[in-house]
Structure formats: C-alpha cells, structure tokens
CSV table of C-alpha atoms in Angstrom, one decimal:
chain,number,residue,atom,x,y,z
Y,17,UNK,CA,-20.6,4.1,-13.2
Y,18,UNK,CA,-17.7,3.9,-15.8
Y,19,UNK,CA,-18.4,1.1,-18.5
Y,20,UNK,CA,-15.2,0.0,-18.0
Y,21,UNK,CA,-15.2,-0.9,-14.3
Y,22,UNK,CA,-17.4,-3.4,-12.3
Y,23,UNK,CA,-18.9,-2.1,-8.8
Y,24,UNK,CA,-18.1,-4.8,-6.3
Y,25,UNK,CA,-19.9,-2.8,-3.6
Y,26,UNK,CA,-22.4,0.0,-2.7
Y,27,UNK,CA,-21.6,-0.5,1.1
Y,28,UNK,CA,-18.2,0.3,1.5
Y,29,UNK,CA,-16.6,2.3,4.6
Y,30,UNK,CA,-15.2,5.7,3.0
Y,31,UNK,CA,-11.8,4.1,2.8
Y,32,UNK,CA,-12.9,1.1,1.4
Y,33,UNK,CA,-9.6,0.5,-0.8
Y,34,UNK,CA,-7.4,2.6,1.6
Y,35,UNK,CA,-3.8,1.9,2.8
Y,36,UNK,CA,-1.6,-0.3,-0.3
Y,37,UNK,CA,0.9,-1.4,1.9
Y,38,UNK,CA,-2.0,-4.4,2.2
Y,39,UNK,CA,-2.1,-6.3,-1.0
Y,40,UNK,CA,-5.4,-6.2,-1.8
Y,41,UNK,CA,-5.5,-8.2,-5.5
Y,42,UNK,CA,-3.8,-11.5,-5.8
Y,43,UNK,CA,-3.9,-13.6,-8.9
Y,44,UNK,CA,-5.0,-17.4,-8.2
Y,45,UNK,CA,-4.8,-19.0,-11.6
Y,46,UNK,CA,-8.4,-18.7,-12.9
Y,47,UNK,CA,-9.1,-16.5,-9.9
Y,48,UNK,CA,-8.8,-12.6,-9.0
Y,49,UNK,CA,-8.6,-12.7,-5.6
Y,50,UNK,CA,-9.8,-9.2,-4.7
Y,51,UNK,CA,-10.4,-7.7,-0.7
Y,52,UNK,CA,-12.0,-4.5,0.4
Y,53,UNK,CA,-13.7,-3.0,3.2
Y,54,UNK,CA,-17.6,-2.1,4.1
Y,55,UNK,CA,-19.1,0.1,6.4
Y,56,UNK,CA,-21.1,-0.9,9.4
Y,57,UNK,CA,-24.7,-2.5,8.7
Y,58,UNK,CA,-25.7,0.1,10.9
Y,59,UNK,CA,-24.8,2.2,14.1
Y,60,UNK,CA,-22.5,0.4,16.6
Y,61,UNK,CA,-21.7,-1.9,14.9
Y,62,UNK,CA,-18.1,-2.7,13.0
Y,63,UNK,CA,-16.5,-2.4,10.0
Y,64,UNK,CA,-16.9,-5.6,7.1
Y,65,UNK,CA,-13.9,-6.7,5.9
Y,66,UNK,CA,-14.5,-9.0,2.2
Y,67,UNK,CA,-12.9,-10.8,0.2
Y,68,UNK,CA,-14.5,-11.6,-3.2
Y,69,UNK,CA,-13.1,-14.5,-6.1
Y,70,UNK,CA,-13.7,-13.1,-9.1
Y,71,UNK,CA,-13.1,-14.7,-13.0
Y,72,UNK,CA,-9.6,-13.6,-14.2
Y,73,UNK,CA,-10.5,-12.7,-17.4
Y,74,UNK,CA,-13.8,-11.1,-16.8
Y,75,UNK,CA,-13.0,-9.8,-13.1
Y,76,UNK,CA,-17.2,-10.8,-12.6
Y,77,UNK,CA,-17.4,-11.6,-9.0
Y,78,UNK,CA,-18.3,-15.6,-8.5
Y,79,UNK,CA,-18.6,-15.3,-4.8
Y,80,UNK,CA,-17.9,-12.7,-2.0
Y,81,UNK,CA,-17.1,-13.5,2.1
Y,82,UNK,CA,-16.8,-11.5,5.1
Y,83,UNK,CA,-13.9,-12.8,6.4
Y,84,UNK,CA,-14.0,-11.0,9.7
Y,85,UNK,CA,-15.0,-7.5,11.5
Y,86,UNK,CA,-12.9,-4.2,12.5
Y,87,UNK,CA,-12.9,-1.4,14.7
Y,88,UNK,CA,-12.8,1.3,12.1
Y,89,UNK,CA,-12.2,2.4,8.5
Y,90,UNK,CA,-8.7,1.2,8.7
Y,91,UNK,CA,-8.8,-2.3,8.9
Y,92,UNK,CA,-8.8,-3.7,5.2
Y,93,UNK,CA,-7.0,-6.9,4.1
Y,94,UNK,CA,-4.0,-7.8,3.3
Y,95,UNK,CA,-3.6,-11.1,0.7
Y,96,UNK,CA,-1.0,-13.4,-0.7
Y,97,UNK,CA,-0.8,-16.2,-2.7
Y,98,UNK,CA,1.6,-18.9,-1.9
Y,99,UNK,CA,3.1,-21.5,-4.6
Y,100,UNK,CA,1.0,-24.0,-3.5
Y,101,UNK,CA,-2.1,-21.9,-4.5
Y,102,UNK,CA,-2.8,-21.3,-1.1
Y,103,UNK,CA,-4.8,-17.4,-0.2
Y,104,UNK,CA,-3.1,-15.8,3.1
Y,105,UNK,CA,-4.8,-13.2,4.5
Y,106,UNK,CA,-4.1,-10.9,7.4
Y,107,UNK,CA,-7.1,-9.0,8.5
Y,108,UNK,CA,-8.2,-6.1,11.3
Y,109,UNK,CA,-7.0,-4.3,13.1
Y,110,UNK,CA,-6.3,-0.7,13.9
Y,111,UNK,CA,-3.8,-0.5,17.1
Y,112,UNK,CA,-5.3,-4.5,18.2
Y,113,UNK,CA,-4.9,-7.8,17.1
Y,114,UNK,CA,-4.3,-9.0,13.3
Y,115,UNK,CA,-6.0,-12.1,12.5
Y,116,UNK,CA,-4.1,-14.4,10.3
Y,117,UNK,CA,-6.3,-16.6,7.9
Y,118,UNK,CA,-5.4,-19.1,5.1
Y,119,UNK,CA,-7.3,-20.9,2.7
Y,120,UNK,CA,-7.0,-23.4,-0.1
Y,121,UNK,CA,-10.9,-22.6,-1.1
Y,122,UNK,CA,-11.2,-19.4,-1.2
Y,123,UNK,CA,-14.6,-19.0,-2.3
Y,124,UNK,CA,-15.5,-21.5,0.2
Y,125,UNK,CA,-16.3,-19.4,3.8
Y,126,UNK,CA,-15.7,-22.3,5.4
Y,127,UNK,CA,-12.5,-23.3,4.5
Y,128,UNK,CA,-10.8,-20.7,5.9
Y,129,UNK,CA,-9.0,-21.5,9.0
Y,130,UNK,CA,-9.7,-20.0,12.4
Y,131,UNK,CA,-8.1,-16.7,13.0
Y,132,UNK,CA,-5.0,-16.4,14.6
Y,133,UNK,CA,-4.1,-13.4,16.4
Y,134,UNK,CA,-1.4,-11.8,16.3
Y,135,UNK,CA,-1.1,-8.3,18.4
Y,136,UNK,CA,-1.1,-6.5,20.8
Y,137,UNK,CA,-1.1,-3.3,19.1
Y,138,UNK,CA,-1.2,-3.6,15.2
Y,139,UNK,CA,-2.1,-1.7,12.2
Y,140,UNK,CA,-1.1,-1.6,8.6
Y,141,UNK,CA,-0.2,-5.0,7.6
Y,142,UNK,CA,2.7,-5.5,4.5
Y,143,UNK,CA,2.4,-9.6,3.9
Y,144,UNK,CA,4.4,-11.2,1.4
Y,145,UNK,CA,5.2,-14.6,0.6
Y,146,UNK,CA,8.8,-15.7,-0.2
Y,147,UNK,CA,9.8,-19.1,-2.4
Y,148,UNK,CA,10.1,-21.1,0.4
Y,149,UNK,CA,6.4,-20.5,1.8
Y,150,UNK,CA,7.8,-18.1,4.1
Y,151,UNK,CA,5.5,-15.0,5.4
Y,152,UNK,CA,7.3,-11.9,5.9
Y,153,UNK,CA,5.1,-9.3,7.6
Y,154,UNK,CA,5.6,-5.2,8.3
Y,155,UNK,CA,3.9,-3.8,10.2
Y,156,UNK,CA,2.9,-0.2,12.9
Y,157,UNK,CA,2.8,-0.8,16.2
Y,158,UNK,CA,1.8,1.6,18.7
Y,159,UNK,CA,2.6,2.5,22.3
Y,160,UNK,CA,5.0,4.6,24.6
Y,161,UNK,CA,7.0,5.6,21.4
Y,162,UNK,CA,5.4,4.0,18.6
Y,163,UNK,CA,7.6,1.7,16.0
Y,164,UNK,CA,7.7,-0.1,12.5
Y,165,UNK,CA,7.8,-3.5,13.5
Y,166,UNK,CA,8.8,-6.7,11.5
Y,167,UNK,CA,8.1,-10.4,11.6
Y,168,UNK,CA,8.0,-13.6,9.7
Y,169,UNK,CA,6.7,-17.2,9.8
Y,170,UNK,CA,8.1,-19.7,8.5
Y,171,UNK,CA,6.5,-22.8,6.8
Y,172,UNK,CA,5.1,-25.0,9.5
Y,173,UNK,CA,6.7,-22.9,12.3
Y,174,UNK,CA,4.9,-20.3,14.4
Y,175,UNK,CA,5.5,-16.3,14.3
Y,176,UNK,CA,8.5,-15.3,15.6
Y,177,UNK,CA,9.1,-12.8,17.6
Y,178,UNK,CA,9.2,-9.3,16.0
Y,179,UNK,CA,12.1,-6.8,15.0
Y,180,UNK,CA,11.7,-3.2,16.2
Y,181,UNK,CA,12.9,-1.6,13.1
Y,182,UNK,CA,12.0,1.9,13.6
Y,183,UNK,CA,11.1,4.2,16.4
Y,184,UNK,CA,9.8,7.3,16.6
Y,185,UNK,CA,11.8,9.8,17.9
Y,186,UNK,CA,9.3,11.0,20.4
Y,187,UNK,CA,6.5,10.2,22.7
Y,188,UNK,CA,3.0,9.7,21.0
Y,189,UNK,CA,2.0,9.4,16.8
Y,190,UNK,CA,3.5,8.5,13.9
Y,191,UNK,CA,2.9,6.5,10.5
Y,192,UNK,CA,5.4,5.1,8.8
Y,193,UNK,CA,3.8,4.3,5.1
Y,194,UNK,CA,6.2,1.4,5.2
Y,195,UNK,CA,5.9,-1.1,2.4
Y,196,UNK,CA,7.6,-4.3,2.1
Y,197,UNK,CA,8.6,-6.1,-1.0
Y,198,UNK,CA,11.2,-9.2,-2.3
Y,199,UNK,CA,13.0,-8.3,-5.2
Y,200,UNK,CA,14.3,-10.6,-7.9
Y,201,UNK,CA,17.2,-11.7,-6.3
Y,202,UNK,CA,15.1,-12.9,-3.1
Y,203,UNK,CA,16.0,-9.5,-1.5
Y,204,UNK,CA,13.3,-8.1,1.1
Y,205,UNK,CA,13.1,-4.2,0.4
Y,206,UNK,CA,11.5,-2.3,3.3
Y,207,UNK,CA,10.9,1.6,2.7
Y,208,UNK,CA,9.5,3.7,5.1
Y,209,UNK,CA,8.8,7.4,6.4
Y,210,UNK,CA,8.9,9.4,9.8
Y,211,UNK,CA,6.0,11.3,10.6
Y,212,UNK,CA,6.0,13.0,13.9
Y,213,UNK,CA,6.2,16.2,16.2
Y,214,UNK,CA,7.2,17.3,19.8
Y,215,UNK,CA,3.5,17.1,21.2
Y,216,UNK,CA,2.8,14.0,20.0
Y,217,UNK,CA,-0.1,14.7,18.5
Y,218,UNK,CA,-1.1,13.4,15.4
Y,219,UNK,CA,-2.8,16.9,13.7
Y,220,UNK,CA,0.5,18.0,14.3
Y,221,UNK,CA,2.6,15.6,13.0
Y,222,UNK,CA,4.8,16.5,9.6
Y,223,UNK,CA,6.3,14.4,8.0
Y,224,UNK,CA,10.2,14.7,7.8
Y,225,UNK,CA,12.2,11.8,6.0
Y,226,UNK,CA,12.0,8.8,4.0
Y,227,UNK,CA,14.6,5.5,4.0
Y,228,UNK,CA,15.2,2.2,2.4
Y,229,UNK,CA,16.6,-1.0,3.6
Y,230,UNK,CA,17.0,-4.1,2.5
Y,231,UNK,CA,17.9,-8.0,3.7
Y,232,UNK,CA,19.7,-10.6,1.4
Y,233,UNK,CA,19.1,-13.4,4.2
Y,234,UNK,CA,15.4,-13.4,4.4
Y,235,UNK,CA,15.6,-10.9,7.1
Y,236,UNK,CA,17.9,-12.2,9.3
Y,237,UNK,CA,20.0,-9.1,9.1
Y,238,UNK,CA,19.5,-5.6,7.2
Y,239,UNK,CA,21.5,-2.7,5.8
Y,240,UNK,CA,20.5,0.7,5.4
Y,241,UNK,CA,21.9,2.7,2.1
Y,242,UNK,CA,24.4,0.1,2.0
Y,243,UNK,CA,25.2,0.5,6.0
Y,244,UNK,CA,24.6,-2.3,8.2
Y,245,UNK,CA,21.4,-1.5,10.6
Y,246,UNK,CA,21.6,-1.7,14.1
Y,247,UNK,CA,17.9,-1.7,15.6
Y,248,UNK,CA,16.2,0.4,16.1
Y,249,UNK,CA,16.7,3.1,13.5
Y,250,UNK,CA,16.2,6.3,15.2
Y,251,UNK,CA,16.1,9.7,13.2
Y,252,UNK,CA,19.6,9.9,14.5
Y,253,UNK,CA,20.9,6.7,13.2
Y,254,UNK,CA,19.4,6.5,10.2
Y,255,UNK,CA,20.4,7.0,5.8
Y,256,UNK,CA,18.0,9.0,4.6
Y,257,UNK,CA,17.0,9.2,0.9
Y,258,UNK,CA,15.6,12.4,1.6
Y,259,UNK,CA,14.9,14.5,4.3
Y,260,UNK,CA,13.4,18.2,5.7
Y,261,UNK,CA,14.4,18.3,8.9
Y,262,UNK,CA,16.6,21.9,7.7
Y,263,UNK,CA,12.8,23.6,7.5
Y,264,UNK,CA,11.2,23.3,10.7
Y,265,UNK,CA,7.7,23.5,8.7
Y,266,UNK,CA,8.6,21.5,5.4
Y,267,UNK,CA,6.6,18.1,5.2
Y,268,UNK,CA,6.6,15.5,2.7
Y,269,UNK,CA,5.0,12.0,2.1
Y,270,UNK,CA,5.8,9.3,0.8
Y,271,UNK,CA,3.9,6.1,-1.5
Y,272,UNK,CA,4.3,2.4,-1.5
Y,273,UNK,CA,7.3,1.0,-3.4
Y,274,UNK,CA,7.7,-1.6,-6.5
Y,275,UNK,CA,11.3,-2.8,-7.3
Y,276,UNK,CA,12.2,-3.5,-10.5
Y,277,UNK,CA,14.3,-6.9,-12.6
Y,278,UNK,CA,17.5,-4.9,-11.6
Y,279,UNK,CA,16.5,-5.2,-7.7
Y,280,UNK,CA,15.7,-1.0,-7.7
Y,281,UNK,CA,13.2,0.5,-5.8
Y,282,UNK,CA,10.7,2.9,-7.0
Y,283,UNK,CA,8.4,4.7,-5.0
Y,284,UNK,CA,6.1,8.1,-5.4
Y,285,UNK,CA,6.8,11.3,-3.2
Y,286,UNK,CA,5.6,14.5,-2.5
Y,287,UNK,CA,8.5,16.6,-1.2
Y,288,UNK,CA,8.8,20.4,-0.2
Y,289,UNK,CA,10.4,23.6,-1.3
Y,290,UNK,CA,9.7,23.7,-4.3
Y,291,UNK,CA,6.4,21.1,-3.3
Y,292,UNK,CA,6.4,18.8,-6.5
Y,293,UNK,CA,5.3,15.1,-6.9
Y,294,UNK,CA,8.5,13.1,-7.7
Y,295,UNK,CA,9.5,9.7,-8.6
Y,296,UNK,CA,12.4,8.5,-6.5
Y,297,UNK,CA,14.3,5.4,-8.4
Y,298,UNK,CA,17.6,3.5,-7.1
Y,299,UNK,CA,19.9,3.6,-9.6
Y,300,UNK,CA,23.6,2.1,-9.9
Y,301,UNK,CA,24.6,5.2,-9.2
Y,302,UNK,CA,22.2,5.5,-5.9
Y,303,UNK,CA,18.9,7.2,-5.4
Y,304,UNK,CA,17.8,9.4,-8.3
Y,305,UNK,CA,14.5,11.4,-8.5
Y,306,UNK,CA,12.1,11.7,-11.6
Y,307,UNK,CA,10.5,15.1,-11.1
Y,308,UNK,CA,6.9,15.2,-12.0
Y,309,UNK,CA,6.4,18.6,-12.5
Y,310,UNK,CA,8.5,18.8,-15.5
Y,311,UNK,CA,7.2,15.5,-16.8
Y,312,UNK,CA,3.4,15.5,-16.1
Y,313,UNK,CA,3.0,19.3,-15.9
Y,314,UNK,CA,-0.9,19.0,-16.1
Y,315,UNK,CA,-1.6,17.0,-12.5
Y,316,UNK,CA,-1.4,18.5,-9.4
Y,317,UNK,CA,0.9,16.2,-7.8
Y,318,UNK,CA,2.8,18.3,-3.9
Y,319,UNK,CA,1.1,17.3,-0.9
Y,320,UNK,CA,0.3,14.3,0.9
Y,321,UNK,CA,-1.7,11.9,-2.2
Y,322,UNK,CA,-3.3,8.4,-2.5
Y,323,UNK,CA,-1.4,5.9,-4.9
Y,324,UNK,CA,-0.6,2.7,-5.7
Y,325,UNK,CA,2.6,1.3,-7.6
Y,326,UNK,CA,3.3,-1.6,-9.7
Y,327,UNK,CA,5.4,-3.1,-12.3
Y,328,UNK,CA,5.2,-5.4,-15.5
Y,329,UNK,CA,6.8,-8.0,-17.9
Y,330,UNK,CA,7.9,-5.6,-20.1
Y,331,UNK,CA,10.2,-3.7,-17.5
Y,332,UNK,CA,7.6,-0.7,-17.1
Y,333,UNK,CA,6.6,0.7,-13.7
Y,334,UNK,CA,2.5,2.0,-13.1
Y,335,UNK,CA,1.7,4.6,-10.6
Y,336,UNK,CA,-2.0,5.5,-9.9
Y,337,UNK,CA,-2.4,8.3,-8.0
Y,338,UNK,CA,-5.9,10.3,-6.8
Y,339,UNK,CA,-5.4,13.6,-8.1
Y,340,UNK,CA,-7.1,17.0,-10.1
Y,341,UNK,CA,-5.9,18.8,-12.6
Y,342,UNK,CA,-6.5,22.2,-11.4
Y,343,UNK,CA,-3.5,24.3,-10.1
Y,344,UNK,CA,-4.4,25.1,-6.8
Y,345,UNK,CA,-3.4,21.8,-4.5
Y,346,UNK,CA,-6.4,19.5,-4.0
Y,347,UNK,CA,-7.1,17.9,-0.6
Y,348,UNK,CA,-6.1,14.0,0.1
Y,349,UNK,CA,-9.9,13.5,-0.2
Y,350,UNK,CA,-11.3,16.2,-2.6
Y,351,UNK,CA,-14.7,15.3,-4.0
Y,352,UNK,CA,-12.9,16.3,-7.2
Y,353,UNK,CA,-10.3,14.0,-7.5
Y,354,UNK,CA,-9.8,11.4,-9.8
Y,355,UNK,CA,-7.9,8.8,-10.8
Y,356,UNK,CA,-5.0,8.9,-13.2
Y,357,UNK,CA,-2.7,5.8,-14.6
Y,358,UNK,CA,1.2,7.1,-15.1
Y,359,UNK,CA,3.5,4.7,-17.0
Y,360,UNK,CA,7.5,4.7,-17.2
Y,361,UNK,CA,10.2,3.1,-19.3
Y,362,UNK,CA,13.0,1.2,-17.0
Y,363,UNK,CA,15.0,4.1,-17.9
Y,364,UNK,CA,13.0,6.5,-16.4
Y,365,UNK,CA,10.7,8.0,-19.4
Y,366,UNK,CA,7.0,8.7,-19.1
Y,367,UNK,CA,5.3,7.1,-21.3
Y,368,UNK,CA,1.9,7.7,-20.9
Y,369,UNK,CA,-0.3,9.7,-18.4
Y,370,UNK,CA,-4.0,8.6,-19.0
Y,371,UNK,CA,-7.3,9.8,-16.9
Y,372,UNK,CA,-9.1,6.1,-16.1
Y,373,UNK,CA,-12.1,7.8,-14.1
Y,374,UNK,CA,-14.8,9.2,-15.2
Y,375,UNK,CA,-14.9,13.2,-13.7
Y,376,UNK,CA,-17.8,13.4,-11.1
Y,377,UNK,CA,-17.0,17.0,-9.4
Y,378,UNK,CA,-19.1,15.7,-6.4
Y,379,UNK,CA,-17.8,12.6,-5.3
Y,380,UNK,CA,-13.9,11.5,-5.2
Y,381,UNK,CA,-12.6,8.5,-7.3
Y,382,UNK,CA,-9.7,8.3,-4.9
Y,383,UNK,CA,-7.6,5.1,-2.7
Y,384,UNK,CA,-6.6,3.1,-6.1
Y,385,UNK,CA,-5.1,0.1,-5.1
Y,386,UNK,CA,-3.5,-2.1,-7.7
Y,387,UNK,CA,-1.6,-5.4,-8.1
Y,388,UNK,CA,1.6,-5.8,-6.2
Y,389,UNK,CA,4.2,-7.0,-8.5
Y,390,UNK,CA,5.7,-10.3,-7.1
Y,391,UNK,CA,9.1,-11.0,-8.4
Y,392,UNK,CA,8.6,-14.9,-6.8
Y,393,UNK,CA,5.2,-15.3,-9.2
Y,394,UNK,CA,5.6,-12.8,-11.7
Y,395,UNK,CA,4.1,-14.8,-14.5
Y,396,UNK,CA,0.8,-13.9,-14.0
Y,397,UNK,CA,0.5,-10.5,-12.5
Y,398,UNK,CA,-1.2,-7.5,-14.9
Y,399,UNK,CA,-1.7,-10.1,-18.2
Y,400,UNK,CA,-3.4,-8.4,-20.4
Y,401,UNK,CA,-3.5,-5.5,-18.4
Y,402,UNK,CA,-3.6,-4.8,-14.2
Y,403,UNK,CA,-6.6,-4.9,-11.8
Y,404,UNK,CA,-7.3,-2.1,-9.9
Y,405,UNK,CA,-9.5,-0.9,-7.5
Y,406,UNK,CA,-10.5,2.1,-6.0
Y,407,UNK,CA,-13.2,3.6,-4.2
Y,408,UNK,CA,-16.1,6.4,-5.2
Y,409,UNK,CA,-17.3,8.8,-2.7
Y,410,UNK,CA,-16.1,11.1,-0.2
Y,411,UNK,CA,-14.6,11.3,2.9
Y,412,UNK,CA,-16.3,10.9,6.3
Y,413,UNK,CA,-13.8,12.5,8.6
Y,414,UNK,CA,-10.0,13.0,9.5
Y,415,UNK,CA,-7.7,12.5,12.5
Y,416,UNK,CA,-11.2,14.9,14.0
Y,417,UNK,CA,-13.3,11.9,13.7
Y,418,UNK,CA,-11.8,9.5,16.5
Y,419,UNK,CA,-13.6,6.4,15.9
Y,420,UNK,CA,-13.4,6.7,11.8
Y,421,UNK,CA,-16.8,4.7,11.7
Y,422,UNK,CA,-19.1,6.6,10.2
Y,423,UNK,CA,-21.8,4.8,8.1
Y,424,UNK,CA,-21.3,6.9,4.8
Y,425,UNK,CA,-21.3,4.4,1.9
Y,426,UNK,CA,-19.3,4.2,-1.0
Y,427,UNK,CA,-18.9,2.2,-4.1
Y,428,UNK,CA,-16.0,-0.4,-4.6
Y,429,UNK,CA,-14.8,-0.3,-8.3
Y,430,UNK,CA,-12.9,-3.0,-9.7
Y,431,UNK,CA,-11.2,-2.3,-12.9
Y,432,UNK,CA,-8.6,-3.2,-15.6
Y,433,UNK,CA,-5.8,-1.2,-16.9
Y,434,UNK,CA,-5.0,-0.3,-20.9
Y,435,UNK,CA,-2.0,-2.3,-21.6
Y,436,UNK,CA,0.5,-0.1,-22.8
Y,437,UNK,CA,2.6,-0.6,-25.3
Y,438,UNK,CA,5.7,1.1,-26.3
C-alpha cells in the first residue's frame, strides 16, 4: 500500500469508486465525508454501500456506516453537503429505486432518515445542492427508449416531477456519462454523451456525440450552445460540441465536467481519427479543445478511460485519469493501469503531470474519484490539497457478466493530492 494513502477497505466490489457523476467526498467542516462501495459478504447476497467520516486534516476514518444495499457493482453513493451542514445522500440503484437519505449526524447510523425512494428505473445519480437548499438531481433512466432524466426538490417541498432531457434515438441501451454542476453565477451546467446502436444492444453500442446545456433559472428552462431546448433532445435536435456520426465506426467518450470562476466547462474526452485524449474547455469564443497528445505525450490517453475532474482556489483545473504509459492502448480495466494527477492554468497550460500510484503490473489502481468543486461552498474544497479515492484491483467482468456481482475484493484508497503551485 502507498505510504501516502490510507486503505478504507479490503472488501470493496471491483468498482468500488466507479461512476463520478456521484459525488463521492464532501467536506463537512472537521469532517471528510467520504462513500464507496463493498462487495457482497458472500454469495447471493448484495452489494454494501458506506459511507465513512473521516478527520479533515488527517483523512483517518472516525466511523464507517452501511447506509443501505444494491443490486450490483453500480450502485455507489452520491453526497452533498448543504449550508446548514446537513449530508444528502442518494444511494442504489442500478435501473430501480434511489433512496434519498439526509443526516445532520453523520457518523451517527441512526440519524439518518428513512429512505425515500425515488424510481422506477434509476441509475447514475448527479446530486447537487444549490444556495437555497435546493437538490438538483441527473439522472439515467431506462425503458422503451432510454433517457437522461432531471429533477429537483426544493427545500421543504417534495420531488417534482422529472424532465426528459435526452432520448436515445433508438430502442434499447445507452449511457449518457451525464454530469451536473452550478457554476458561479448560480448556473446549472448539464453535459452529457449518446451512446447507442441500431440493435440495441449494449456490446454494440459506440458512442457518437457529446453536448452541453445549461439553466440560469434553476432549471426551470435550458438552452443548448446558446439555443433554447425543447425536450427532449434527440440526436436530431441537438448542438453538439463534437460529434462522429460521419464514420459509421468512430467512437468516443466522454468524462465528468468541472466549470470554472468564468462559468466555463471543462471536461476530458477521448475522440477518434486521429484517437487522442483531449481537453475540451468553453471559451468566450465557444468550445476549444486542449489536445493531450501534444501536451502529455508520455500517457496513453484514446479510448474509453476512468477520470475524475476538479478545480481549485487558485483558478487551476485537476484531471485524474486511470491510465499506462505504454503505447499500445490499455483496456478501461488493465491490471496495469495507474493513476496519474494532470494540472492546468485557467488559460489552458499544463502544468504538471505527476504519477500518484505506486506501479503494481498485476492489479489496476484505476476509478479515481475526487472532490467535486462546489462554486456555492467553495471555501473549503482541496485545502491544502484534494481527497481522492480510487480503487486497487481488477476487474470482475464487463457488459458479459449480467449481474456485475461477483465477490472479487478490492482495496478502497483514500488519498491527498500535492498542492501545486505555480
């Protein structure tokens, strides 16, 4: 185990720290508040979703919870922190019911209130938390044609019904890779991918376009490269950023986003022809890409990769992304990958690319998840440096393995990044 890190777990499911639209570190004052997902105790039985308060300072857990059960590997946490100091949490599930939890204790198992579902057919939860104790929520929902949903909650109120904000453009799989975010104006950023095929199938799917759109009313209504939306956004109504559908077999995919103190998204893609890992940035000018290949020459950085984004005081933007260094292009889960810490300038300049895992050619350190930058608590997030987690060991299965339940363990790392300076 690196020095550096502290192991929170040696029974977590193979994608322990998986999937960053969910928020999985929130800052609490003298608490890191820090979730993750375990494998089944044993066979049959489901998934372990925790959440541990740890010291700030120290990151040493003082208590850890299971906070509720899953179907499968998918179903970790995601948490926000309210001003009133208040954890939310949204928990499970994978095409089912969320469960919505809050807490003003949240080391306390019993002060969490009784879940509340929310379904019918859920996965992928993006929570954040506006000023005015609003919850926004993004989220997949499956069916007939599946679709990127959103809702909210207002303080006291109850959910309200949901927004169909995307559909897929035919009859059975796709993932968006949404990710939702306010900016520092109060505007709600929503970025998001198609992933689909004719069959329907999801081993066939490729993924063929990537969009931004954004609310100034709290998400009462929403505009899409500047064009007002009409729902839902359909591969033929849609501003792309960038798209593939020219090449039948180009695919792409697409990161989580972080939006910076001029109200710019940033987010991580790997595109086609030539395949390269690129940074795509708004700009005054529009959307502007950062080409990775030029600037961090050494990573192998085209095809589909785990990351996590974030941003900092001193107007700087962190990607971590699961990676090798070899030339030929790693798998999502290669045993050799590990993970590497990339920092930019506002105005687009690397600043550092830095290894933080130790190499173990058998066993991926891969699924870093980091601290979402919140422009409505920014105070706080990455002092003297960002948590992060991210799990060590391998895969169990793919889109092959239908019930992704396997009971493989892996370690949970919890770690702090090098603060950077310029």
């Amino acid at each position: 185990m690196p020095e550096d890190t502290i192991r929170l777990s040696t029974e977590g499911s193979d994608r322990a720290t998986a999937y960053n639209m969910s928020n999985k570190l929130a800052r609490r004052g003298d608490d890191l508040i820090v979730g993750w997902l375990d494998g089944p105790a044993s066979e049959g039985e489901s998934v372990r979703i925790r959440v541990a308060v740890c010291d700030v300072e120290s990151g040493e857990p003082r208590s850890v919870i299971q906070l509720g059960e899953g179907i499968d590997n998918h179903c970790g946490p995601a948490l926000s922190v309210d001003d009133s100091g208040r954890v939310h949490a949204v928990v499970g599930a994978h095409h089912g019911d969320f469960l919505y939890h809050f807490s003003d204790e949240p080391s306390d198992a019993s002060s969490w209130s009784e879940p509340e579902h929310i379904g019918p057919r859920h996965s992928y939860p993006a929570l954040v938390i506006d000023p005015e104790g609003t919850l926004h929520l993004a989220y997949r929902e499956s069916g007939d044609r599946w679709q990127l949903h959103y809702t909210r909650k207002k303080a006291g109120a109850e959910w309200e019904l949901p927004v169909v904000i995307a559909q897929s453009p035919t009859k059975g799989y796709n993932h968006f890779m949404h990710s939702l975010s306010i900016g520092p104006t109060g505007t709600l950023h929503l970025t998001f991918q198609f992933h689909f095929s004719e069959t329907g199938i999801n081993t066939d799917c490729l993924t063929k376009s990537m969009s931004h759109i954004s609310s100034i009313d709290r998400g009462d209504t929403w505009t899409n490269l500047g064009d007002p939306c009409t729902f839902p956004l359909t591969i033929g109504t849609t501003n792309w950023i960038f798209d593939c559908f020219d090449d039948p077999a180009a695919n792409m995919r697409i990161g989580t986003h972080v939006v910076d103190r001029n109200d710019h998204a940033w987010l991580f893609a790997s595109l086609p022809g030539p395949d390269r890992g690129v940074i795509w940035r708004q700009t005054e000018a529009g959307w502007t890409e950062i080409d990775l290949s030029e600037v961090a020459p050494d990573l192998q950085l085209s095809g589909g990769k785990s990351t996590a984004i974030s941003y900092d005081r001193e107007d700087r933007v962190h990607l971590l992304v699961s990676t090798t260094k070899k030339k030929e292009k790693p798998g999502w889960s290669d045993p050799e990958n590990e993970v590497f810490h990339l920092v930019f300038e506002l105005k687009g300049t690397l600043l550092s690319n830095t290894q933080i895992t130790t190499s173990d050619p058998d066993r991926a350190h891969w699924l870093p998840a980091i601290e979402h930058w919140d422009w409505c608590r920014p105070r706080e997030i990455g002092v003297n440096g960002h948590w992060y987690l991210y799990t060590a060991g391998n895969n169990a299965g793919l889109m092959s393995q239908s019930d992704y339940n396997d009971l493989l363990r892996t370690e949970v790392h919890l770690g702090r990044l090098a603060q950077i300076h310029a």
